[in-house]
């Protein structure tokens, strides 16, 4: 009996899907320096920091960080925040993900779970659903902050300024796929998120997904600095270019 022929790599993809997949790979590895950085990261089982990449390839730290974030966004690297034993922003360590030789799309982070959560909460009154979602996000944000705060016994000792806390929150959001940064704007400090890892779920169920995001930010700030009441002035699901939280 003749064995069936092996399925060609990429079989089952439409022309548009195939083009999108190739574009994703090209975006990640089209730059020779970025390819070398990926190989450098893969060779180190403990992972590397942006500073180590900058030193190794003689790059400005911001340029090194850009390459690493591009590879992370494509799913080729993973990133974690390492807690310091002293005050200051936690460092980010990048590690190579599982090597996948098939032609796949970059991962859609948490999109399915977010949709499931949103549809489940749709059974509730919208205000009740939003309140519950923000509580879940707040508790999760507190848990993230606890992992980043030195265990000194002095609550808040890790971050004594709101500016430092905001910068750390932005780093944590970026690690979760939000591409966030902290900046000063209009006399206030802001956290600007340039993308949303929840994809279409945020557009379909903004009252739930955006409430989770708001809760995460409040929870992280509470754990790193203290109780704050950020004002959320812009939202991508509402049609804005960014999601903005002002403190």
Coordinates of C-alpha atoms in Angstrom, one line a residue:
X1 CA 0.0 0.0 0.0
X2 CA 1.5 3.3 -1.1
X3 CA 2.1 5.8 1.7
X4 CA 0.4 9.2 1.2
X5 CA 2.7 12.0 0.1
X6 CA 3.9 14.3 2.8
X7 CA 1.8 17.5 3.1
X8 CA 3.9 20.4 1.7
X9 CA 4.9 23.0 4.2
X10 CA 2.4 25.8 4.1
X11 CA -0.3 23.6 2.5
X12 CA -3.8 24.6 3.5
X13 CA -3.0 28.3 3.5
X14 CA -4.8 30.6 1.1
X15 CA -2.7 32.9 -1.1
X16 CA -3.5 35.8 1.2
X17 CA -2.6 33.8 4.3
X18 CA 0.7 32.6 2.8
X19 CA 1.6 36.2 1.9
X20 CA 0.8 37.3 5.4
X21 CA 2.9 34.6 6.9
X22 CA 5.9 35.4 4.7
X23 CA 5.5 39.1 5.5
X24 CA 5.6 38.3 9.2
X25 CA 8.8 36.3 8.8
X26 CA 10.4 39.0 6.6
X27 CA 9.5 41.7 9.1
X28 CA 11.2 39.7 11.9
X29 CA 14.3 38.5 10.1
X30 CA 14.7 40.8 7.1
X31 CA 17.3 42.8 8.9
X32 CA 20.8 41.1 9.0
X33 CA 21.6 42.5 12.4
X34 CA 18.2 41.2 13.8
X35 CA 19.0 37.7 12.5
X36 CA 22.4 37.8 14.2
X37 CA 20.7 39.0 17.4
X38 CA 18.2 36.2 17.3
X39 CA 21.1 33.7 17.0
X40 CA 22.9 35.4 19.8
X41 CA 19.8 35.1 22.1
X42 CA 19.2 31.4 21.1
X43 CA 22.8 30.5 22.0
X44 CA 22.3 31.7 25.6
X45 CA 20.0 29.5 27.6
X46 CA 19.7 32.1 30.4
X47 CA 18.5 34.7 28.1
X48 CA 20.0 38.2 27.4
X49 CA 19.1 41.8 28.2
X50 CA 18.9 44.7 25.8
X51 CA 22.1 46.1 27.4
X52 CA 24.0 42.9 26.6
X53 CA 22.8 42.9 23.0
X54 CA 23.8 46.6 22.7
X55 CA 27.3 45.8 24.0
X56 CA 27.7 42.7 21.8
X57 CA 26.6 44.4 18.6
X58 CA 27.8 48.0 19.4
X59 CA 24.3 49.4 19.2
X60 CA 22.5 52.1 21.0
X61 CA 20.4 50.5 23.8
X62 CA 17.2 51.8 22.2
X63 CA 18.1 50.2 18.9
X64 CA 18.9 46.9 20.6
X65 CA 15.6 47.0 22.4
X66 CA 13.7 47.7 19.1
X67 CA 15.2 44.6 17.5
X68 CA 14.4 42.5 20.5
X69 CA 10.8 43.8 20.7
X70 CA 10.3 43.0 17.0
X71 CA 11.4 39.4 17.5
X72 CA 9.2 39.2 20.6
X73 CA 6.2 40.6 18.8
X74 CA 6.6 37.9 16.1
X75 CA 6.7 35.1 18.7
X76 CA 10.3 34.2 18.1
X77 CA 11.5 35.4 21.6
X78 CA 9.8 35.4 25.0
X79 CA 10.4 38.1 27.6
X80 CA 10.2 38.1 31.4
X81 CA 10.7 40.8 34.0
X82 CA 13.5 40.0 36.5
X83 CA 13.0 41.4 39.9
X84 CA 15.8 43.4 41.4
X85 CA 16.9 43.1 45.0
X86 CA 17.2 46.9 45.2
X87 CA 15.0 49.8 44.1
X88 CA 14.7 50.5 40.4
X89 CA 13.1 49.2 37.2
X90 CA 13.2 45.5 36.7
X91 CA 15.3 44.3 33.8
X92 CA 13.8 42.4 30.9
X93 CA 15.4 39.1 29.8
X94 CA 14.8 37.8 26.4
X95 CA 14.9 34.1 25.5
X96 CA 14.4 32.2 22.3
X97 CA 11.0 30.4 22.0
X98 CA 10.5 26.9 20.8
X99 CA 12.0 26.5 17.3
X100 CA 9.2 25.9 14.8
X101 CA 10.3 25.1 11.3
X102 CA 6.8 25.2 9.8
X103 CA 5.3 28.3 8.3
X104 CA 2.9 29.7 10.9
X105 CA 1.4 33.0 11.9
X106 CA 2.7 35.0 14.9
X107 CA 0.7 34.0 18.0
X108 CA -2.5 35.9 18.7
X109 CA -2.0 36.3 22.5
X110 CA -5.0 35.5 24.7
X111 CA -7.5 36.3 21.9
X112 CA -9.5 33.1 22.3
X113 CA -9.6 33.3 26.1
X114 CA -10.5 37.0 26.0
X115 CA -13.4 36.2 23.7
X116 CA -14.6 33.4 25.9
X117 CA -14.4 35.6 29.0
X118 CA -16.2 38.4 27.2
X119 CA -19.0 36.2 26.0
X120 CA -19.4 34.7 29.4
X121 CA -19.7 38.1 31.0
X122 CA -22.2 39.2 28.4
X123 CA -24.7 37.2 30.4
X124 CA -24.4 39.8 33.1
X125 CA -25.6 43.4 33.0
X126 CA -22.9 45.5 31.2
X127 CA -22.1 47.5 34.3
X128 CA -21.8 44.3 36.4
X129 CA -19.6 42.7 33.7
X130 CA -17.3 45.8 33.6
X131 CA -17.0 45.9 37.4
X132 CA -16.1 42.2 37.6
X133 CA -13.6 42.4 34.7
X134 CA -11.9 45.4 36.4
X135 CA -11.7 43.5 39.7
X136 CA -10.0 40.6 37.9
X137 CA -7.6 42.9 36.2
X138 CA -6.8 44.7 39.5
X139 CA -6.0 41.4 41.3
X140 CA -3.8 40.3 38.4
X141 CA -2.0 43.7 38.4
X142 CA -1.3 43.3 42.1
X143 CA 0.1 39.9 41.5
X144 CA 2.4 41.2 38.8
X145 CA 3.6 44.0 41.1
X146 CA 4.3 41.6 43.9
X147 CA 6.7 39.7 41.6
X148 CA 8.6 42.9 40.7
X149 CA 8.8 44.4 44.2
X150 CA 11.9 43.5 46.4
X151 CA 10.9 41.7 49.5
X152 CA 12.3 44.2 51.9
X153 CA 9.4 44.3 54.3
X154 CA 8.9 48.0 53.6
X155 CA 5.8 48.3 51.5
X156 CA 6.5 50.5 48.5
X157 CA 10.3 50.6 49.1
X158 CA 10.9 49.3 45.6
X159 CA 9.4 52.4 43.9
X160 CA 9.2 55.7 45.8
X161 CA 8.2 57.9 42.9
X162 CA 5.1 57.6 40.7
X163 CA 7.4 58.3 37.6
X164 CA 9.4 55.1 38.4
X165 CA 6.3 53.1 39.0
X166 CA 4.7 54.2 35.7
X167 CA 7.9 53.3 33.8
X168 CA 7.8 49.8 35.4
X169 CA 4.1 49.4 34.6
X170 CA 4.8 50.3 31.0
X171 CA 7.5 47.7 30.8
X172 CA 5.1 45.0 32.3
X173 CA 2.4 46.0 29.8
X174 CA 4.9 45.7 26.9
X175 CA 5.8 42.2 28.1
X176 CA 2.1 41.4 27.9
X177 CA 1.9 42.6 24.3
X178 CA 0.7 46.2 24.8
X179 CA 3.8 48.0 23.3
X180 CA 3.5 50.6 26.1
X181 CA 5.7 53.5 27.3
X182 CA 5.5 56.2 29.9
X183 CA 5.7 59.8 29.1
X184 CA 5.0 63.3 30.4
X185 CA 2.2 65.1 28.7
X186 CA 0.1 68.2 29.4
X187 CA 1.4 68.5 33.0
X188 CA 0.6 64.9 33.9
X189 CA 2.3 61.5 33.5
X190 CA 0.8 59.0 31.1
X191 CA 1.0 55.4 30.1
X192 CA 0.5 55.1 26.3
X193 CA -0.3 51.6 24.9
X194 CA 0.3 51.5 21.1
X195 CA -1.3 48.1 20.5
X196 CA -3.7 45.6 22.2
X197 CA -2.9 41.9 22.5
X198 CA -6.6 41.0 22.8
X199 CA -7.2 41.8 19.1
X200 CA -10.8 41.7 17.8
X201 CA -12.1 40.7 21.3
X202 CA -11.4 44.3 22.5
X203 CA -13.4 45.7 19.6
X204 CA -16.3 43.4 20.2
X205 CA -16.4 43.6 24.0
X206 CA -14.6 46.8 25.0
X207 CA -16.7 47.2 28.2
X208 CA -15.1 43.9 29.4
X209 CA -11.6 43.8 27.9
X210 CA -10.8 47.5 28.5
X211 CA -12.0 47.1 32.0
X212 CA -9.5 44.3 32.5
X213 CA -6.7 46.5 31.1
X214 CA -7.8 49.4 33.4
X215 CA -7.8 47.1 36.4
X216 CA -4.3 45.8 35.6
X217 CA -2.9 49.3 35.5
X218 CA -4.5 50.3 38.7
X219 CA -3.4 47.1 40.4
X220 CA 0.2 47.4 39.3
X221 CA 0.3 51.0 40.4
X222 CA -1.2 50.1 43.7
X223 CA 1.4 47.5 44.3
X224 CA 4.4 49.5 43.1
X225 CA 3.5 53.0 44.3
X226 CA 0.2 53.2 46.2
X227 CA -3.5 53.8 45.5
X228 CA -4.0 56.0 42.4
X229 CA -6.9 57.0 40.3
X230 CA -5.7 57.1 36.7
X231 CA -7.9 58.8 34.1
X232 CA -8.3 56.7 31.0
X233 CA -8.7 59.3 28.2
X234 CA -8.1 57.4 25.0
X235 CA -9.0 53.9 23.8
X236 CA -8.1 52.0 20.6
X237 CA -11.4 50.1 20.5
X238 CA -13.1 53.5 20.6
X239 CA -11.2 54.6 17.5
X240 CA -8.3 56.4 19.0
X241 CA -4.7 55.8 17.9
X242 CA -3.6 54.7 21.4
X243 CA -4.9 53.7 24.8
X244 CA -3.9 56.4 27.3
X245 CA -4.0 56.4 31.1
X246 CA -3.2 59.7 32.9
X247 CA -2.0 59.9 36.5

